[in-house]
Amino acid sequence: MEYEQIEIPAEGEQVTVVDGELSVPDNPIIPVIYGDGTGKDVTPAAIEVLSAAAEATGREVHWMRLYAGESARERYGENLPEETIDTLREFRVGMKGPLTTPVGSGFRSLNVALRKTLDLYANVRPTFYLDGVPSPIREPRKMDMVCFREATEDVYAGIEWEAGTPEVEQVRSFVEDEMGFEHTIHDGEVGIGLKPITEFGTKRLVRRAIDYALEHDRTYVTLVHKGNIMKYTEGAFRDWGYEVAEEEYGDEVITEDTLWEERDGKPPAGTVVVNDRIADAMLQWLILRPEDYDILALPNLNGDYISDAAGAQVGGLGIAPGSNIGDGRILAEPVHGSSPKHAGKDKVNPTAMILSGHILFDYLGWSDAGDLIIDALEDTIGDGIVTYDLERQMDGATKVATSEFAAEVAERIKSIA
Ligand code: NAD
């Protein structure tokens, strides 16, 4: 396909899907959106590290720059050009930096738009401890979880009406007069949003979480919901989640009730156990008993809050990676935003972006390159070479710039390999 503003690298091959399986060449073309704000600092830094890890394992990544947000406004006069979406769809795998979303008024989140348009329905956020990273928790090593956050529905669906509009008054009168919710909404101005949670959206997310647990030899998949209050949305998320566990996997997957009734609480090797927790209680279990949790499956909003809280226990936003995964496609991105006050200062931590690339490599089946990245990061941080966010929490550490940190990590990858 020909594109107006995008330069397709002269060399390199596309990642494709053959007979339902991802087919990954050793010289893939990987699209990358640098992102707004600090995206322009952390993305080139991550590219340097990821390219070094690919090369050290006999591969070569051909990065292809795409535009969204500020860079797209400059080139195309719009936030999310059609050809950015088309290219991501065609090339299947990619990486993006953070994109700014104005609060209140202005355009809607481009990140949410990308997830919805490309049907990247699972926002996957691993949270594990890197040796040497300062943590507010006594035993951060006990945290090793992966959050599977549903990414296309819930209150993020974007179905909402602004206070003072005829539309919101129409919805109010429908809710009060036709659906019988009198005396529920206070008089005066109101904004109203809808929270759709579907069987389809829930089941494909939970399936992906269980598949991941089986593939990566993890025991527990926990459905995290607020079904005691929101019975027909979050309660349904829990019930549909259990249906997947009970109806689709045979003996490989059991529920926590069965575990206690029939197996005395001890899961047989290779079996995945599905249980559930109320979202507010989950926030305390993150701190008190992180070792009891492997994979969390969550509706969109719970997933946002809980994965940020989990990330804080092992180093915070500078460390926390993420990815958006659909069927046969992935767009890796850090959990953090564009942090405008630090933008362009070559200051923030690129680790979250580098580790997002690590998830991408894992998805491509490049676990050897991924292991090198982890070793080199731990080595660098272990030597006390860190960016400002970690340096201020460590004694005797050396503060380096974003680009210097990346150069150190890339250098170590070359020497370890
Ligand atoms: P933010 O994540 O950009 O920054 C909050 C704070 O986290 C920063 O002040 C800094 O202390 C810390 N931080 C963030 N990134 C860091 C890094 N790489 N290294 C060290 N410390 C880091 O959150 P915000 O200020 O709430 O949001 C700024 C903008 O980013 C908003 O427009 C928001 O909508 C957007 N955002 C985008 C995404 C995304 O693209 N997926 C995600 C979150 C927020």
XYZ file of C-alpha atoms and ligand atoms in Angstrom:
461
model
C 0.000 0.000 0.000
C 1.197 3.581 -0.772
C 1.032 6.154 1.996
C 1.098 9.950 1.816
C 3.304 10.821 4.789
C 4.648 7.504 5.963
C 7.945 6.165 4.728
C 7.926 2.400 4.544
C 11.478 1.149 5.221
C 13.193 -0.066 2.061
C 14.241 -3.239 3.833
C 12.466 -5.469 6.298
C 9.416 -7.702 6.131
C 5.933 -7.530 7.530
C 4.697 -9.582 10.458
C 1.749 -11.596 9.167
C -0.773 -14.135 10.371
C -0.641 -17.542 8.695
C -3.303 -20.150 9.552
C -4.254 -18.152 12.621
C -0.653 -18.004 13.923
C 1.631 -14.974 13.977
C 4.496 -15.332 11.489
C 7.478 -13.206 12.535
C 10.496 -12.640 10.264
C 13.940 -11.895 11.742
C 13.870 -8.460 10.108
C 10.374 -7.158 10.880
C 9.084 -3.702 10.049
C 7.676 -2.357 13.313
C 5.566 0.808 13.288
C 6.243 3.291 16.069
C 4.404 6.432 17.216
C 6.779 8.569 19.276
C 3.913 10.228 21.171
C 3.426 13.651 22.743
C 5.374 15.338 25.531
C 7.909 12.960 27.066
C 7.090 10.444 24.346
C 9.721 12.251 22.279
C 12.270 11.542 25.017
C 11.446 7.964 25.944
C 10.588 6.484 22.538
C 13.962 7.046 20.806
C 15.638 5.838 24.007
C 13.599 2.633 23.962
C 14.296 2.132 20.252
C 18.034 2.224 20.953
C 17.741 -0.471 23.626
C 15.314 -2.686 21.707
C 17.376 -2.495 18.521
C 20.466 -3.517 20.505
C 18.645 -6.520 21.989
C 17.330 -7.567 18.567
C 20.784 -7.294 17.022
C 22.416 -9.197 19.871
C 20.071 -12.111 19.109
C 20.659 -12.103 15.355
C 17.711 -9.974 14.266
C 17.129 -6.511 12.921
C 14.117 -4.289 13.559
C 13.184 -1.794 10.838
C 11.273 0.911 12.686
C 8.637 2.794 10.707
C 7.578 6.140 12.119
C 3.829 6.885 12.259
C 2.101 10.029 13.457
C -0.671 10.710 15.993
C -1.428 13.577 18.350
C 0.776 16.668 18.061
C 3.046 15.243 15.337
C -0.015 14.369 13.253
C -1.546 17.808 13.736
C 1.683 19.284 12.308
C 1.785 16.956 9.301
C -1.850 16.203 8.540
C -3.803 18.864 10.432
C -5.650 16.172 12.391
C -5.074 14.087 15.530
C -5.432 10.567 14.285
C -4.991 10.267 10.510
C -6.584 7.422 8.633
C -3.204 6.255 7.306
C -1.808 5.842 10.818
C -4.697 3.530 11.637
C -4.457 1.717 8.282
C -0.720 1.137 8.711
C -1.136 -0.217 12.225
C -3.878 -2.500 10.956
C -1.722 -3.707 8.046
C 1.533 -4.207 9.969
C -0.182 -5.787 13.011
C 2.477 -5.044 15.628
C 3.646 -1.679 16.888
C 4.758 0.523 19.717
C 3.537 3.923 20.842
C 4.531 6.624 23.281
C 1.912 8.480 25.349
C -0.576 10.837 23.725
C -2.025 13.870 25.492
C -5.771 14.061 26.172
C -7.309 17.358 27.275
C -9.434 17.139 30.451
C -13.138 18.119 30.346
C -13.592 19.669 26.905
C -11.575 19.136 23.708
C -11.014 15.955 21.733
C -11.529 12.497 23.180
C -8.612 10.221 24.061
C -6.629 9.108 21.009
C -5.405 6.128 23.012
C -8.955 4.980 23.619
C -9.784 5.664 19.945
C -6.843 3.524 18.777
C -7.829 0.666 21.078
C -11.410 0.797 19.858
C -10.696 1.271 16.138
C -8.156 -1.548 15.985
C -10.209 -3.671 18.403
C -7.270 -3.997 20.792
C -9.548 -5.281 23.487
C -7.042 -6.376 26.131
C -4.889 -3.754 27.808
C -2.207 -6.010 29.260
C -0.036 -4.592 32.038
C 2.581 -6.814 33.686
C 3.810 -5.731 37.109
C 6.975 -7.371 38.363
C 9.971 -6.314 40.380
C 13.255 -5.342 38.757
C 16.225 -5.892 41.058
C 17.549 -2.669 42.512
C 14.467 -0.492 41.977
C 13.476 1.429 45.136
C 10.005 0.542 46.444
C 7.785 1.761 49.296
C 6.931 -1.885 50.045
C 9.018 -4.143 52.309
C 9.036 -7.128 49.951
C 8.375 -5.833 46.428
C 9.724 -9.096 44.975
C 6.451 -10.779 45.947
C 4.627 -8.790 43.273
C 4.531 -10.628 39.949
C 1.168 -10.026 38.315
C -0.280 -9.353 34.909
C -3.440 -7.226 34.654
C -5.745 -7.970 31.705
C -7.887 -4.861 31.537
C -10.848 -4.843 29.138
C -10.246 -1.927 26.790
C -13.273 -1.324 24.602
C -16.245 -0.862 26.913
C -17.347 0.054 30.475
C -17.499 3.804 31.249
C -14.731 4.290 28.669
C -17.188 3.496 25.853
C -17.635 7.249 25.475
C -21.441 7.172 25.719
C -22.106 10.294 27.794
C -24.115 13.488 27.626
C -23.079 16.941 28.741
C -24.998 18.859 31.434
C -27.371 21.498 30.086
C -27.917 19.854 26.677
C -31.307 18.733 25.328
C -29.819 15.228 24.952
C -29.030 14.836 28.642
C -32.520 16.016 29.572
C -33.971 13.457 27.159
C -31.920 10.691 28.801
C -32.917 11.936 32.268
C -36.607 11.854 31.463
C -36.266 8.401 29.870
C -34.523 7.090 32.989
C -36.943 8.745 35.423
C -40.262 8.502 33.633
C -39.956 5.401 31.514
C -37.491 3.257 33.469
C -38.940 4.150 36.867
C -35.889 5.688 38.532
C -37.737 8.592 40.141
C -35.969 10.508 42.936
C -32.639 8.933 41.968
C -30.956 11.805 40.148
C -30.707 15.132 42.013
C -32.545 18.127 40.523
C -30.489 20.687 38.600
C -27.711 20.218 36.086
C -26.482 16.669 35.513
C -24.004 14.890 33.277
C -24.918 11.290 32.460
C -22.774 8.432 31.130
C -23.506 4.802 30.318
C -21.531 1.770 31.430
C -21.976 -1.042 28.913
C -20.419 -4.395 29.815
C -21.223 -7.134 27.343
C -20.996 -10.914 27.454
C -18.925 -10.808 24.244
C -16.450 -8.213 25.574
C -16.085 -9.947 28.937
C -15.697 -13.475 27.639
C -13.009 -12.720 25.055
C -11.009 -10.803 27.681
C -11.283 -13.558 30.290
C -10.444 -16.192 27.662
C -7.261 -14.298 26.787
C -6.319 -14.021 30.472
C -6.852 -17.765 31.022
C -4.950 -18.657 27.825
C -2.047 -16.508 29.010
C -2.071 -18.224 32.419
C -1.982 -21.650 30.763
C 0.782 -20.652 28.314
C 2.941 -18.987 30.963
C 2.400 -21.583 33.688
C 0.598 -19.253 36.080
C -1.927 -20.618 38.581
C -4.507 -17.981 39.490
C -6.776 -15.872 37.289
C -8.729 -13.444 39.467
C -11.858 -11.651 38.217
C -11.836 -8.207 39.863
C -15.217 -6.487 39.958
C -17.581 -4.311 41.951
C -20.529 -6.634 41.381
C -21.928 -6.127 44.868
C -22.953 -2.590 43.853
C -23.131 -2.699 40.038
C -24.874 -6.036 39.808
C -25.864 -6.061 36.160
C -22.560 -4.768 34.773
C -19.661 -5.732 37.044
C -21.656 -8.605 38.590
C -22.300 -9.870 35.064
C -18.564 -9.532 34.305
C -17.888 -11.936 37.177
C -20.624 -14.400 36.147
C -19.595 -14.448 32.475
C -15.976 -14.841 33.527
C -16.841 -17.942 35.551
C -18.883 -19.267 32.620
C -15.768 -19.176 30.428
C -13.782 -20.981 33.122
C -16.426 -23.652 33.699
C -17.598 -24.266 30.141
C -14.614 -23.877 27.828
C -11.507 -25.509 29.288
C -12.387 -28.909 30.761
C -10.124 -30.063 33.616
C -7.368 -27.537 32.808
C -9.291 -24.773 34.553
C -11.146 -25.041 37.870
C -12.801 -22.507 40.143
C -11.612 -21.670 43.647
C -14.761 -23.302 45.120
C -13.932 -26.596 43.399
C -10.339 -26.253 44.547
C -11.423 -26.234 48.191
C -14.323 -28.686 47.881
C -12.436 -31.349 45.933
C -8.705 -30.715 46.209
C -8.146 -29.305 49.668
C -7.031 -25.917 48.354
C -4.017 -27.309 46.473
C -4.060 -26.781 42.704
C -2.606 -29.688 40.691
C 0.378 -28.674 38.523
C -0.623 -27.149 35.202
C -4.141 -26.278 36.396
C -5.442 -22.735 36.337
C -7.683 -21.673 39.212
C -10.247 -18.923 38.597
C -11.462 -16.911 41.570
C -12.886 -13.415 42.090
C -12.362 -10.449 44.370
C -14.271 -7.217 44.937
C -12.252 -4.324 43.454
C -11.812 -2.280 46.660
C -10.634 -5.335 48.607
C -8.238 -6.111 45.765
C -6.444 -2.841 46.453
C -5.582 -4.082 49.927
C -4.616 -7.581 48.725
C -2.140 -5.935 46.345
C -0.292 -4.653 49.376
C -0.944 -7.398 51.929
C -0.788 -10.612 49.871
C 0.603 -9.902 46.388
C 2.072 -13.416 46.236
C -1.456 -14.898 46.050
C -2.186 -13.292 42.679
C -0.904 -14.063 39.185
C -3.275 -12.809 36.508
C -6.063 -10.299 37.120
C -8.943 -9.895 34.637
C -10.724 -6.573 35.082
C -13.311 -4.287 33.520
C -11.823 -1.123 32.028
C -11.963 1.351 34.929
C -10.970 -1.108 37.677
C -8.090 -2.159 35.469
C -6.855 1.393 35.101
C -6.809 2.094 38.845
C -5.571 -1.268 40.031
C -2.744 -1.613 37.529
C -1.441 1.873 38.420
C -1.559 0.999 42.131
C 0.222 -2.300 41.485
C 2.862 -0.489 39.416
C 3.524 1.960 42.258
C 4.607 -0.944 44.493
C 7.411 -1.910 42.133
C 8.768 1.467 41.076
C 5.929 3.609 39.755
C 5.042 5.074 36.406
C 8.634 5.382 35.224
C 8.835 1.579 35.294
C 5.300 0.350 34.468
C 4.882 -1.143 30.964
C 1.725 -1.962 29.047
C 0.337 -3.177 25.765
C -2.914 -3.290 23.847
C -3.641 -6.680 22.368
C -6.287 -7.853 19.911
C -6.575 -11.012 17.846
C -3.219 -11.272 16.036
C -2.190 -7.704 16.791
C -0.422 -5.698 19.485
C 0.338 -2.045 20.185
C 2.752 -1.783 23.112
C 2.758 1.403 25.212
C 3.835 2.456 28.695
C 1.230 3.002 31.418
C 2.395 6.583 31.977
C 1.168 9.666 30.143
C 2.955 12.456 28.288
C 3.924 14.329 31.497
C 4.035 17.735 29.723
C 6.040 19.488 32.451
C 9.011 17.161 31.803
C 8.702 17.092 28.014
C 11.832 17.573 25.921
C 14.112 17.755 28.962
C 15.817 14.379 28.394
C 14.958 13.654 32.013
C 12.253 11.047 32.567
C 12.701 7.319 32.914
C 12.532 5.343 29.647
C 12.246 1.991 31.468
C 8.444 1.800 31.153
C 8.769 2.302 27.394
C 11.659 -0.181 27.149
C 9.659 -2.777 29.096
C 6.674 -2.157 26.819
C 9.009 -3.148 23.994
C 9.861 -6.208 26.090
C 6.165 -7.198 26.031
C 6.163 -6.677 22.258
C 9.212 -8.934 21.917
C 7.533 -11.569 24.108
C 4.500 -11.391 21.781
C 6.816 -11.883 18.779
C 8.313 -14.928 20.486
C 11.678 -13.223 21.095
C 12.085 -14.216 24.730
C 15.901 -14.438 24.388
C 16.051 -10.753 23.408
C 13.586 -9.995 26.224
C 15.788 -11.724 28.808
C 18.766 -9.647 27.680
C 16.758 -6.462 28.177
C 15.792 -7.441 31.740
C 19.360 -8.455 32.625
C 20.802 -5.205 31.246
C 18.188 -3.071 33.018
C 18.838 -4.801 36.345
C 22.563 -4.480 35.821
C 22.337 -0.752 35.103
C 19.938 0.019 37.962
C 21.944 -2.277 40.252
C 25.013 -0.129 39.523
C 23.020 2.886 40.715
C 22.763 4.458 37.245
C 19.214 5.782 37.138
C 17.017 8.678 36.039
C 15.786 11.377 38.443
C 12.645 9.541 39.605
C 14.625 6.627 41.070
C 17.709 8.613 42.047
C 15.754 10.683 44.561
C 14.671 7.491 46.335
C 18.131 5.861 46.404
C 21.276 6.548 48.424
C 24.447 7.167 46.453
C 22.920 6.669 43.005
C 24.095 8.538 39.898
C 21.410 10.588 38.146
C 21.580 10.337 34.349
C 19.492 11.681 31.465
C 16.946 9.587 29.553
C 19.342 9.176 26.622
C 22.318 8.362 28.866
C 20.345 5.684 30.698
C 19.333 4.083 27.393
C 22.929 4.187 26.127
C 24.102 2.447 29.325
C 21.479 -0.281 28.976
C 22.245 -0.783 25.265
C 25.968 -1.022 26.054
C 25.319 -3.686 28.689
C 23.154 -5.671 26.272
C 26.103 -5.780 23.878
C 28.534 -6.860 26.578
C 26.230 -9.485 28.164
C 25.431 -10.997 24.763
P 1.652 11.280 33.495
O 1.825 9.806 33.570
O 2.015 11.909 32.224
O 2.522 11.971 34.623
C 2.237 11.923 36.018
C 3.524 11.909 36.818
O 4.091 10.606 36.730
C 4.623 12.836 36.312
O 4.513 14.121 36.841
C 5.866 12.136 36.810
O 6.057 12.423 38.167
C 5.491 10.678 36.705
N 5.970 10.090 35.433
C 5.277 9.891 34.302
N 6.056 9.348 33.371
C 7.267 9.186 33.917
C 8.505 8.666 33.447
N 8.647 8.174 32.204
N 9.568 8.686 34.280
C 9.451 9.169 35.520
N 8.313 9.668 36.034
C 7.220 9.661 35.241
O 0.137 11.586 33.890
P -0.725 12.907 33.757
O 0.116 14.100 34.119
O -1.947 12.608 34.522
O -1.129 12.983 32.227
C -0.473 13.790 31.256
C -1.122 13.555 29.907
O -0.888 12.212 29.475
C -2.640 13.731 29.904
O -2.983 14.415 28.726
C -3.174 12.314 29.871
O -4.441 12.224 29.278
C -2.127 11.627 29.064
N -2.053 10.159 29.283
C -1.821 9.393 28.197
C -1.692 8.030 28.350
C -1.436 7.195 27.130
O -0.995 7.723 26.116
N -1.699 5.900 27.162
C -1.761 7.435 29.617
C -1.952 8.277 30.723
C -2.100 9.641 30.552
